[in-house]
mmCIF file of C-alpha atoms and ligand atoms in Angstrom:
data_model
loop_
_atom_site.group_PDB
_atom_site.id
_atom_site.type_symbol
_atom_site.label_atom_id
_atom_site.label_comp_id
_atom_site.label_asym_id
_atom_site.label_seq_id
_atom_site.Cartn_x
_atom_site.Cartn_y
_atom_site.Cartn_z
ATOM 1 C CA MET A 13 -45.062 -1.714 25.253
ATOM 2 C CA ASP A 14 -45.832 -0.016 21.933
ATOM 3 C CA ILE A 15 -45.935 3.736 21.598
ATOM 4 C CA LYS A 16 -49.029 4.916 19.763
ATOM 5 C CA ILE A 17 -48.441 8.052 17.704
ATOM 6 C CA THR A 18 -51.207 10.549 16.972
ATOM 7 C CA ARG A 19 -49.946 13.458 14.896
ATOM 8 C CA ALA A 20 -51.158 17.020 15.373
ATOM 9 C CA THR A 21 -53.347 18.162 12.501
ATOM 10 C CA GLU A 22 -52.400 21.795 13.003
ATOM 11 C CA LEU A 23 -48.741 22.610 13.546
ATOM 12 C CA LYS A 24 -47.543 25.607 15.548
ATOM 13 C CA PRO A 25 -45.547 28.296 13.732
ATOM 14 C CA LYS A 26 -41.834 27.458 14.085
ATOM 15 C CA PHE A 27 -39.219 29.848 15.442
ATOM 16 C CA THR A 28 -37.567 31.986 12.799
ATOM 17 C CA ASP A 29 -34.483 33.198 14.665
ATOM 18 C CA GLU A 30 -32.296 30.540 16.286
ATOM 19 C CA ALA A 31 -30.155 33.203 17.946
ATOM 20 C CA SER A 32 -32.998 34.424 20.161
ATOM 21 C CA LEU A 33 -34.472 31.095 21.307
ATOM 22 C CA GLY A 34 -33.459 31.453 24.957
ATOM 23 C CA PHE A 35 -34.031 28.468 27.247
ATOM 24 C CA GLY A 36 -37.255 26.496 27.672
ATOM 25 C CA ARG A 37 -39.697 29.105 26.459
ATOM 26 C CA ILE A 38 -41.323 27.462 23.452
ATOM 27 C CA PHE A 39 -42.648 23.937 23.159
ATOM 28 C CA THR A 40 -43.091 21.714 20.152
ATOM 29 C CA ASP A 41 -46.201 20.159 18.586
ATOM 30 C CA HIS A 42 -46.194 16.826 20.425
ATOM 31 C CA MET A 43 -45.516 15.242 23.800
ATOM 32 C CA PHE A 44 -45.002 11.718 25.089
ATOM 33 C CA ILE A 45 -47.294 10.635 27.900
ATOM 34 C CA MET A 46 -48.254 7.459 29.800
ATOM 35 C CA GLU A 47 -49.940 6.638 33.083
ATOM 36 C CA TYR A 48 -49.144 4.332 35.981
ATOM 37 C CA THR A 49 -51.761 2.614 38.057
ATOM 38 C CA GLU A 50 -50.886 0.424 41.013
ATOM 39 C CA GLY A 51 -51.431 -3.214 40.120
ATOM 40 C CA LYS A 52 -51.354 -2.446 36.398
ATOM 41 C CA GLY A 53 -47.993 -0.709 35.990
ATOM 42 C CA TRP A 54 -47.238 1.787 33.220
ATOM 43 C CA HIS A 55 -49.784 1.804 30.425
ATOM 44 C CA ASP A 56 -51.119 3.701 27.399
ATOM 45 C CA ALA A 57 -47.761 4.990 26.174
ATOM 46 C CA ARG A 58 -48.413 7.483 23.411
ATOM 47 C CA ILE A 59 -47.181 10.507 21.550
ATOM 48 C CA GLU A 60 -49.939 12.989 20.927
ATOM 49 C CA PRO A 61 -50.459 16.681 20.238
ATOM 50 C CA TYR A 62 -49.003 18.877 23.015
ATOM 51 C CA HIS A 63 -51.738 19.645 25.497
ATOM 52 C CA ARG A 64 -52.483 20.837 28.992
ATOM 53 C CA LEU A 65 -52.895 18.322 31.778
ATOM 54 C CA ALA A 66 -56.174 18.074 33.627
ATOM 55 C CA LEU A 67 -55.427 17.461 37.310
ATOM 56 C CA ASP A 68 -57.841 17.262 40.185
ATOM 57 C CA PRO A 69 -57.153 20.094 42.656
ATOM 58 C CA SER A 70 -56.345 17.406 45.243
ATOM 59 C CA SER A 71 -53.656 15.774 43.050
ATOM 60 C CA THR A 72 -50.688 14.636 45.172
ATOM 61 C CA VAL A 73 -48.059 16.537 43.202
ATOM 62 C CA LEU A 74 -49.788 19.882 43.785
ATOM 63 C CA HIS A 75 -49.632 19.472 47.561
ATOM 64 C CA TYR A 76 -46.646 17.354 48.485
ATOM 65 C CA ALA A 77 -44.338 17.737 45.478
ATOM 66 C CA GLN A 78 -43.884 14.037 44.785
ATOM 67 C CA GLU A 79 -42.290 14.843 41.432
ATOM 68 C CA ILE A 80 -39.084 14.095 39.551
ATOM 69 C CA PHE A 81 -37.669 15.268 36.249
ATOM 70 C CA GLU A 82 -34.740 15.085 33.883
ATOM 71 C CA GLY A 83 -33.069 17.388 31.358
ATOM 72 C CA LEU A 84 -31.210 16.327 28.224
ATOM 73 C CA LYS A 85 -30.604 17.472 24.694
ATOM 74 C CA ALA A 86 -30.921 16.324 21.084
ATOM 75 C CA TYR A 87 -28.789 17.903 18.368
ATOM 76 C CA LYS A 88 -29.100 18.227 14.616
ATOM 77 C CA SER A 89 -26.124 18.770 12.356
ATOM 78 C CA GLU A 90 -26.220 20.883 9.200
ATOM 79 C CA ASP A 91 -26.627 17.699 7.140
ATOM 80 C CA GLY A 92 -29.707 16.682 9.142
ATOM 81 C CA LYS A 93 -28.169 13.943 11.340
ATOM 82 C CA ILE A 94 -29.880 13.819 14.730
ATOM 83 C CA THR A 95 -28.030 12.715 17.852
ATOM 84 C CA MET A 96 -28.502 12.510 21.613
ATOM 85 C CA PHE A 97 -25.873 12.624 24.340
ATOM 86 C CA ARG A 98 -25.740 9.870 26.996
ATOM 87 C CA ALA A 99 -29.546 9.723 27.188
ATOM 88 C CA ILE A 100 -29.452 6.310 28.872
ATOM 89 C CA GLU A 101 -27.718 8.007 31.834
ATOM 90 C CA ASN A 102 -30.729 10.279 32.238
ATOM 91 C CA CYS A 103 -33.005 7.211 32.200
ATOM 92 C CA ARG A 104 -30.865 5.709 34.977
ATOM 93 C CA ARG A 105 -30.826 8.875 37.037
ATOM 94 C CA LEU A 106 -34.598 9.243 36.694
ATOM 95 C CA ASN A 107 -34.936 5.796 38.238
ATOM 96 C CA ASN A 108 -32.552 6.730 41.063
ATOM 97 C CA SER A 109 -34.683 9.803 41.739
ATOM 98 C CA ALA A 110 -37.809 7.599 41.582
ATOM 99 C CA GLU A 111 -36.316 5.279 44.198
ATOM 100 C CA ARG A 112 -35.656 8.196 46.588
ATOM 101 C CA MET A 113 -39.115 9.681 46.063
ATOM 102 C CA CYS A 114 -41.022 6.359 46.288
ATOM 103 C CA MET A 115 -42.152 6.576 42.692
ATOM 104 C CA PRO A 116 -42.398 3.794 40.096
ATOM 105 C CA LYS A 117 -39.404 3.063 37.886
ATOM 106 C CA ILE A 118 -39.505 3.018 34.116
ATOM 107 C CA ASP A 119 -37.658 0.406 32.079
ATOM 108 C CA GLU A 120 -34.576 2.312 30.932
ATOM 109 C CA GLU A 121 -34.515 0.963 27.389
ATOM 110 C CA PHE A 122 -38.205 1.750 27.003
ATOM 111 C CA ASN A 123 -37.727 5.271 28.325
ATOM 112 C CA LEU A 124 -34.882 5.764 25.866
ATOM 113 C CA LYS A 125 -37.131 4.558 23.061
ATOM 114 C CA ALA A 126 -39.837 7.017 24.168
ATOM 115 C CA MET A 127 -37.312 9.896 24.064
ATOM 116 C CA GLU A 128 -35.924 8.865 20.688
ATOM 117 C CA THR A 129 -39.363 8.388 19.146
ATOM 118 C CA LEU A 130 -40.474 11.834 20.325
ATOM 119 C CA VAL A 131 -37.276 13.455 19.046
ATOM 120 C CA SER A 132 -37.794 11.749 15.703
ATOM 121 C CA VAL A 133 -41.395 13.019 15.500
ATOM 122 C CA GLU A 134 -40.201 16.546 16.368
ATOM 123 C CA ARG A 135 -37.157 16.491 14.038
ATOM 124 C CA ASP A 136 -38.212 19.679 12.249
ATOM 125 C CA TRP A 137 -38.081 21.558 15.566
ATOM 126 C CA ILE A 138 -34.393 20.860 16.272
ATOM 127 C CA PRO A 139 -32.279 23.955 15.665
ATOM 128 C CA THR A 140 -28.875 23.449 14.056
ATOM 129 C CA SER A 141 -26.706 26.451 14.900
ATOM 130 C CA ALA A 142 -23.887 26.283 17.469
ATOM 131 C CA GLY A 143 -25.144 26.482 21.056
ATOM 132 C CA THR A 144 -28.688 25.404 20.174
ATOM 133 C CA SER A 145 -30.455 22.069 20.661
ATOM 134 C CA LEU A 146 -33.794 20.480 21.381
ATOM 135 C CA TYR A 147 -34.062 20.289 25.169
ATOM 136 C CA LEU A 148 -36.084 17.358 26.522
ATOM 137 C CA ARG A 149 -37.853 17.571 29.844
ATOM 138 C CA PRO A 150 -39.019 14.141 31.049
ATOM 139 C CA THR A 151 -41.260 14.600 34.107
ATOM 140 C CA MET A 152 -43.046 12.225 36.484
ATOM 141 C CA ILE A 153 -45.788 13.405 38.813
ATOM 142 C CA ALA A 154 -47.793 11.675 41.523
ATOM 143 C CA ASN A 155 -51.501 11.923 40.855
ATOM 144 C CA ASP A 156 -53.732 10.455 43.545
ATOM 145 C CA GLU A 157 -56.880 12.430 44.178
ATOM 146 C CA ALA A 158 -56.616 12.441 47.967
ATOM 147 C CA LEU A 159 -54.861 14.487 50.645
ATOM 148 C CA GLY A 160 -53.092 11.810 52.702
ATOM 149 C CA VAL A 161 -49.299 12.045 52.829
ATOM 150 C CA HIS A 162 -47.963 8.759 51.505
ATOM 151 C CA ALA A 163 -46.616 7.312 48.276
ATOM 152 C CA ALA A 164 -49.278 7.735 45.601
ATOM 153 C CA LYS A 165 -50.746 4.834 43.656
ATOM 154 C CA ASN A 166 -51.186 6.765 40.398
ATOM 155 C CA TYR A 167 -48.597 8.606 38.341
ATOM 156 C CA ILE A 168 -48.218 10.406 35.036
ATOM 157 C CA TYR A 169 -44.971 10.418 33.081
ATOM 158 C CA TYR A 170 -44.566 12.827 30.195
ATOM 159 C CA ILE A 171 -41.824 14.258 28.032
ATOM 160 C CA ILE A 172 -42.015 17.707 26.499
ATOM 161 C CA THR A 173 -39.413 19.244 24.195
ATOM 162 C CA SER A 174 -38.240 22.787 23.709
ATOM 163 C CA PRO A 175 -35.901 24.210 21.059
ATOM 164 C CA SER A 176 -33.373 26.131 23.117
ATOM 165 C CA GLY A 177 -30.272 28.281 23.001
ATOM 166 C CA ALA A 178 -28.036 29.397 25.855
ATOM 167 C CA TYR A 179 -29.294 28.846 29.429
ATOM 168 C CA TYR A 180 -27.672 32.002 30.760
ATOM 169 C CA LYS A 181 -28.184 35.193 28.834
ATOM 170 C CA GLU A 182 -24.400 35.596 29.033
ATOM 171 C CA GLY A 183 -23.905 32.438 26.840
ATOM 172 C CA LEU A 184 -20.299 31.236 27.260
ATOM 173 C CA ALA A 185 -19.345 34.585 28.793
ATOM 174 C CA PRO A 186 -18.320 34.328 32.460
ATOM 175 C CA VAL A 187 -21.047 34.579 35.098
ATOM 176 C CA LYS A 188 -20.877 36.097 38.560
ATOM 177 C CA ILE A 189 -21.633 33.644 41.363
ATOM 178 C CA LYS A 190 -22.460 34.338 44.985
ATOM 179 C CA ILE A 191 -21.476 31.799 47.642
ATOM 180 C CA GLU A 192 -24.638 31.511 49.721
ATOM 181 C CA GLU A 193 -24.219 31.842 53.466
ATOM 182 C CA LYS A 194 -27.789 32.341 54.665
ATOM 183 C CA TYR A 195 -29.867 29.674 52.903
ATOM 184 C CA ILE A 196 -29.161 26.025 52.191
ATOM 185 C CA ARG A 197 -30.348 23.730 49.401
ATOM 186 C CA ALA A 198 -29.852 20.221 50.725
ATOM 187 C CA VAL A 199 -28.477 18.101 53.518
ATOM 188 C CA ARG A 200 -27.139 14.570 53.470
ATOM 189 C CA GLY A 201 -30.065 12.230 53.935
ATOM 190 C CA GLY A 202 -32.366 14.759 52.269
ATOM 191 C CA THR A 203 -33.319 14.828 48.605
ATOM 192 C CA GLY A 204 -30.323 16.744 47.217
ATOM 193 C CA GLU A 205 -29.077 13.922 45.029
ATOM 194 C CA ALA A 206 -32.505 13.369 43.463
ATOM 195 C CA LYS A 207 -33.728 15.552 40.637
ATOM 196 C CA THR A 208 -36.959 16.586 42.317
ATOM 197 C CA GLY A 209 -38.877 19.846 42.204
ATOM 198 C CA GLY A 210 -38.588 20.596 45.915
ATOM 199 C CA ASN A 211 -34.830 21.114 45.624
ATOM 200 C CA TYR A 212 -35.495 23.915 43.171
ATOM 201 C CA ALA A 213 -38.478 25.404 45.022
ATOM 202 C CA CYS A 214 -36.384 25.863 48.156
ATOM 203 C CA SER A 215 -33.623 27.574 46.173
ATOM 204 C CA ILE A 216 -35.721 30.318 44.614
ATOM 205 C CA ARG A 217 -35.516 32.763 47.527
ATOM 206 C CA ALA A 218 -31.716 32.717 47.505
ATOM 207 C CA GLY A 219 -31.662 33.000 43.709
ATOM 208 C CA GLU A 220 -33.934 36.040 43.760
ATOM 209 C CA GLU A 221 -31.844 37.815 46.386
ATOM 210 C CA ALA A 222 -28.648 37.032 44.491
ATOM 211 C CA ALA A 223 -30.144 38.249 41.199
ATOM 212 C CA LYS A 224 -31.018 41.593 42.822
ATOM 213 C CA GLN A 225 -27.366 41.911 43.779
ATOM 214 C CA GLY A 226 -26.286 41.189 40.191
ATOM 215 C CA TYR A 227 -25.356 37.493 40.427
ATOM 216 C CA ALA A 228 -26.387 34.819 37.927
ATOM 217 C CA GLN A 229 -26.670 32.013 40.498
ATOM 218 C CA VAL A 230 -25.759 31.025 44.025
ATOM 219 C CA LEU A 231 -23.135 28.470 44.965
ATOM 220 C CA TRP A 232 -24.452 26.323 47.782
ATOM 221 C CA LEU A 233 -22.493 25.288 50.831
ATOM 222 C CA ASP A 234 -23.173 22.037 52.681
ATOM 223 C CA GLY A 235 -26.206 22.181 54.933
ATOM 224 C CA GLU A 236 -24.528 20.894 58.075
ATOM 225 C CA GLU A 237 -21.352 22.888 58.598
ATOM 226 C CA ARG A 238 -21.754 25.488 55.825
ATOM 227 C CA LYS A 239 -18.122 24.931 55.178
ATOM 228 C CA TYR A 240 -17.899 22.822 52.036
ATOM 229 C CA ILE A 241 -18.713 23.704 48.451
ATOM 230 C CA GLU A 242 -21.630 21.752 46.986
ATOM 231 C CA GLU A 243 -23.032 22.921 43.640
ATOM 232 C CA VAL A 244 -24.847 25.709 41.842
ATOM 233 C CA GLY A 245 -28.628 25.702 41.192
ATOM 234 C CA ALA A 246 -28.397 23.989 37.813
ATOM 235 C CA MET A 247 -24.723 23.006 37.574
ATOM 236 C CA ASN A 248 -21.971 21.078 39.309
ATOM 237 C CA MET A 249 -18.805 23.057 39.990
ATOM 238 C CA MET A 250 -15.177 22.591 39.034
ATOM 239 C CA PHE A 251 -12.163 24.639 40.085
ATOM 240 C CA VAL A 252 -8.665 24.740 38.658
ATOM 241 C CA ILE A 253 -6.325 25.055 41.644
ATOM 242 C CA ASP A 254 -2.576 24.904 40.959
ATOM 243 C CA GLY A 255 -3.360 23.361 37.575
ATOM 244 C CA THR A 256 -5.459 20.497 39.016
ATOM 245 C CA ILE A 257 -9.189 20.293 38.335
ATOM 246 C CA VAL A 258 -10.933 19.912 41.680
ATOM 247 C CA THR A 259 -14.619 19.133 42.103
ATOM 248 C CA PRO A 260 -16.746 18.330 45.167
ATOM 249 C CA ASP A 261 -17.279 14.588 45.548
ATOM 250 C CA LEU A 262 -20.800 13.154 45.422
ATOM 251 C CA ASP A 263 -21.677 13.169 49.096
ATOM 252 C CA GLY A 264 -25.400 12.422 48.882
ATOM 253 C CA SER A 265 -26.630 15.999 48.772
ATOM 254 C CA ILE A 266 -25.271 16.936 45.317
ATOM 255 C CA LEU A 267 -26.907 16.008 42.025
ATOM 256 C CA PRO A 268 -24.693 13.499 40.171
ATOM 257 C CA GLY A 269 -24.418 15.489 36.961
ATOM 258 C CA ILE A 270 -23.973 13.686 33.678
ATOM 259 C CA THR A 271 -21.980 16.624 32.334
ATOM 260 C CA ARG A 272 -19.832 16.468 35.502
ATOM 261 C CA LYS A 273 -19.127 12.783 34.931
ATOM 262 C CA SER A 274 -18.381 13.409 31.238
ATOM 263 C CA VAL A 275 -16.070 16.352 31.945
ATOM 264 C CA ILE A 276 -14.130 14.309 34.517
ATOM 265 C CA GLU A 277 -13.593 11.503 31.986
ATOM 266 C CA LEU A 278 -12.815 13.946 29.204
ATOM 267 C CA ALA A 279 -10.380 16.036 31.252
ATOM 268 C CA ARG A 280 -8.502 12.924 32.390
ATOM 269 C CA SER A 281 -8.281 11.706 28.788
ATOM 270 C CA LEU A 282 -6.822 15.096 27.842
ATOM 271 C CA GLY A 283 -4.121 14.608 30.484
ATOM 272 C CA TYR A 284 -5.469 16.784 33.296
ATOM 273 C CA LYS A 285 -5.355 15.697 36.898
ATOM 274 C CA VAL A 286 -8.872 15.633 38.356
ATOM 275 C CA GLU A 287 -9.652 15.315 42.055
ATOM 276 C CA GLU A 288 -13.116 14.514 43.402
ATOM 277 C CA ARG A 289 -13.018 15.506 47.044
ATOM 278 C CA ARG A 290 -14.380 17.857 49.654
ATOM 279 C CA VAL A 291 -13.508 21.464 48.892
ATOM 280 C CA SER A 292 -13.926 23.924 51.721
ATOM 281 C CA VAL A 293 -14.937 27.500 51.052
ATOM 282 C CA GLU A 294 -11.843 28.524 53.004
ATOM 283 C CA GLU A 295 -9.555 26.531 50.679
ATOM 284 C CA LEU A 296 -11.290 28.045 47.670
ATOM 285 C CA MET A 297 -11.119 31.631 48.898
ATOM 286 C CA THR A 298 -7.488 31.248 49.970
ATOM 287 C CA ALA A 299 -6.612 29.882 46.526
ATOM 288 C CA ALA A 300 -8.602 32.682 44.864
ATOM 289 C CA ARG A 301 -6.928 35.427 46.927
ATOM 290 C CA SER A 302 -3.454 34.166 46.113
ATOM 291 C CA GLY A 303 -4.166 33.721 42.392
ATOM 292 C CA ARG A 304 -3.815 29.923 42.587
ATOM 293 C CA LEU A 305 -7.425 29.511 41.526
ATOM 294 C CA SER A 306 -6.955 30.093 37.814
ATOM 295 C CA GLU A 307 -10.392 28.962 36.592
ATOM 296 C CA ALA A 308 -13.822 28.040 37.901
ATOM 297 C CA PHE A 309 -16.697 26.708 35.842
ATOM 298 C CA GLY A 310 -20.057 25.029 36.198
ATOM 299 C CA THR A 311 -21.128 21.930 34.272
ATOM 300 C CA GLY A 312 -24.690 21.052 33.353
ATOM 301 C CA THR A 313 -26.875 19.974 30.466
ATOM 302 C CA ALA A 314 -28.647 23.287 30.100
ATOM 303 C CA ALA A 315 -25.575 25.429 30.792
ATOM 304 C CA VAL A 316 -22.976 23.023 29.218
ATOM 305 C CA ILE A 317 -19.805 24.632 30.618
ATOM 306 C CA SER A 318 -20.241 27.971 32.194
ATOM 307 C CA PRO A 319 -17.153 29.890 33.259
ATOM 308 C CA VAL A 320 -17.271 31.833 36.506
ATOM 309 C CA GLY A 321 -15.689 35.282 36.250
ATOM 310 C CA LEU A 322 -16.239 36.380 39.815
ATOM 311 C CA LEU A 323 -16.889 34.708 43.151
ATOM 312 C CA ALA A 324 -18.449 36.621 46.013
ATOM 313 C CA TYR A 325 -18.399 35.398 49.605
ATOM 314 C CA LYS A 326 -19.439 37.506 52.569
ATOM 315 C CA ASP A 327 -17.966 40.942 51.828
ATOM 316 C CA GLU A 328 -15.329 39.758 49.420
ATOM 317 C CA LYS A 329 -15.547 39.764 45.634
ATOM 318 C CA ILE A 330 -12.738 37.949 43.880
ATOM 319 C CA PRO A 331 -12.297 37.905 40.094
ATOM 320 C CA ILE A 332 -11.172 34.500 38.800
ATOM 321 C CA GLY A 333 -8.169 34.466 36.478
ATOM 322 C CA ASP A 334 -8.403 37.528 34.266
ATOM 323 C CA GLY A 335 -12.206 37.506 34.520
ATOM 324 C CA GLY A 336 -12.463 36.018 31.019
ATOM 325 C CA ILE A 337 -12.917 32.441 29.792
ATOM 326 C CA GLY A 338 -10.099 30.230 31.075
ATOM 327 C CA LYS A 339 -7.984 28.068 28.780
ATOM 328 C CA ILE A 340 -9.140 24.763 30.282
ATOM 329 C CA SER A 341 -12.805 25.836 30.397
ATOM 330 C CA GLN A 342 -12.625 26.781 26.734
ATOM 331 C CA GLN A 343 -10.883 23.541 25.742
ATOM 332 C CA LEU A 344 -13.407 21.412 27.636
ATOM 333 C CA TYR A 345 -16.301 23.393 26.194
ATOM 334 C CA ASP A 346 -14.993 23.053 22.637
ATOM 335 C CA THR A 347 -14.267 19.328 22.995
ATOM 336 C CA LEU A 348 -17.521 18.448 24.755
ATOM 337 C CA THR A 349 -19.765 20.451 22.418
ATOM 338 C CA GLY A 350 -17.733 19.115 19.474
ATOM 339 C CA ILE A 351 -18.441 15.525 20.579
ATOM 340 C CA GLN A 352 -22.106 16.387 21.143
ATOM 341 C CA ARG A 353 -22.431 17.977 17.705
ATOM 342 C CA GLY A 354 -20.338 15.387 15.874
ATOM 343 C CA THR A 355 -17.417 17.616 14.890
ATOM 344 C CA VAL A 356 -15.002 15.982 17.372
ATOM 345 C CA GLU A 357 -14.490 12.206 17.388
ATOM 346 C CA ASP A 358 -16.554 10.476 20.105
ATOM 347 C CA LYS A 359 -14.011 8.051 21.559
ATOM 348 C CA PHE A 360 -16.273 7.338 24.516
ATOM 349 C CA GLY A 361 -19.380 6.083 22.709
ATOM 350 C CA TRP A 362 -21.504 8.804 24.314
ATOM 351 C CA VAL A 363 -23.423 9.897 21.250
ATOM 352 C CA THR A 364 -26.272 7.894 19.745
ATOM 353 C CA GLU A 365 -28.015 8.601 16.468
ATOM 354 C CA VAL A 366 -31.790 9.066 16.283
ATOM 355 C CA LYS A 367 -33.299 7.794 13.040
HETATM 356 N N1 PLP B 20 -26.940 20.194 39.674
HETATM 357 C C1 PLP B 20 -28.242 20.521 39.611
HETATM 358 C C2 PLP B 20 -28.928 20.938 40.849
HETATM 359 C C3 PLP B 20 -28.929 20.449 38.376
HETATM 360 O O1 PLP B 20 -30.212 20.779 38.289
HETATM 361 C C4 PLP B 20 -28.215 20.039 37.231
HETATM 362 C C5 PLP B 20 -28.879 19.934 35.942
HETATM 363 O O2 PLP B 20 -29.522 18.984 35.625
HETATM 364 C C6 PLP B 20 -26.862 19.699 37.365
HETATM 365 C C7 PLP B 20 -26.256 19.786 38.591
HETATM 366 C C8 PLP B 20 -26.079 19.206 36.194
HETATM 367 O O3 PLP B 20 -26.474 17.903 35.832
HETATM 368 P P1 PLP B 20 -26.362 17.391 34.351
HETATM 369 O O4 PLP B 20 -24.960 17.601 33.944
HETATM 370 O O5 PLP B 20 -26.736 15.964 34.387
HETATM 371 O O6 PLP B 20 -27.289 18.197 33.531
HETATM 372 C C1 COI B 21 -30.493 20.986 33.267
HETATM 373 O O1 COI B 21 -31.236 20.225 32.653
HETATM 374 O O2 COI B 21 -29.315 21.157 32.965
HETATM 375 C C2 COI B 21 -30.962 21.718 34.415
HETATM 376 O O3 COI B 21 -30.174 22.196 35.122
HETATM 377 C C3 COI B 21 -32.337 21.934 34.646
HETATM 378 C C4 COI B 21 -32.509 23.285 35.261
HETATM 379 C C5 COI B 21 -32.937 24.292 34.281
HETATM 380 C C6 COI B 21 -33.321 23.209 36.482
#
C-alpha cells in the first residue's frame, strides 16, 4: 500500500525552548491515518495535516474502549541524523495487543514504513538536546456506529507525534513511589499485557490519591494475592538486591516493555546478573529495610530509566540507597540513551536511521 502525502499549507509555530517541552503537550503539523473496513482490510493510508477526528457519538471506542496504542521515540543528533529505537518491536507489540482486543493487525513492515515516513515529514519538529525526542503515539480505535458489544467491523489507525522532554517533572532525579494496596491494575487473563486504554483508565483513581500524598506513581501488586510486584503505571520495575538486578517476570498481567527487554540485554552484556522472576513485596521490603536493596528504577519509553528514591508501603517509607541516583541506574541510563542518540556504539542493531 502506498502512503499518500498531503502537506499542510500553514505550519504551526515551532517550540522555542527545548528545555520546557514537557511530555506530550504539543503536536506537530501532520498525522498518519488509515481506515479498516471488514472485507476490504486497511485502506487509504495517508499523511495529512493534523486534524480532529469526527466520530459518531455511538462509535464503539467511546463506549467500550476497544482501543490500543503504542509509544516510541525518534531522535535527531546535532548533525541532523534521525534515528528510531527498536520501532519494529512496537509494531509487533501493537499486533499482540490487537490480537487480545479482537482488532485487525497491521503488516509490521508497513507500519514501520508509516512511522518512518511521518518522522521524515516532521523532521524539523525533532528536538536535539539531551533528554528530548519526538514521541510517536500510534493509536487504533474501533469505530462502528452501533451500541452492540462485540468486535467492531470498522477501525481507524493513526499516528500523531509530539516533541517531548522528560516524562516526570523530576527528569532523571529519583521519584517517590507508593506500593498500592487498595486498588489493582490487572489480573492474569485480563488485559494487563496489552497496551489498551482501559488499563490506564482504571489506574487513574490510584494515581490521583498517590499524587495527593506526594508520590509520582503507584507500584502495582498482582491482582490475585496482592503479594507480588508487577509494574508502575508507565514503566516496568527493576531492583538491585545484593548486587543482582531483579525484575518481575512477564506473567500475563504486565506490559512486556521494550525498554525492559533492552535493559535486560544491556545489563547482561555489561556483566550484571539479571533475574526475571516473581518478586514479593515482602522480599522487597525486607531487602529495603536491611539495606540490601541498593537501587530501584523504572524502565519505559517515555520515562527511559527513572530511579526510585523512596518506596512507601502501608505505613512504612523506606529511602532506597542514599536517595540519589544509583550507580547501576546511572550507567544503564547513560549507555541506553547513548545508544539511542548515537554517542555509544550500538552493538545490538537496535537503532535504525530515518532518511
Ligand atoms: N508498563 C506500562 C503499563 C507502560 O505503559 C509502559 C510504557 O509503554 C511500560 C511498562 C514500558 O514499556 P516500554 O519500555 O515498551 O515503553
Ligand atoms: C510510554 O510510551 O512509555 C508510556 O508509558 C505511555 C504512557 C505515557 C502511558
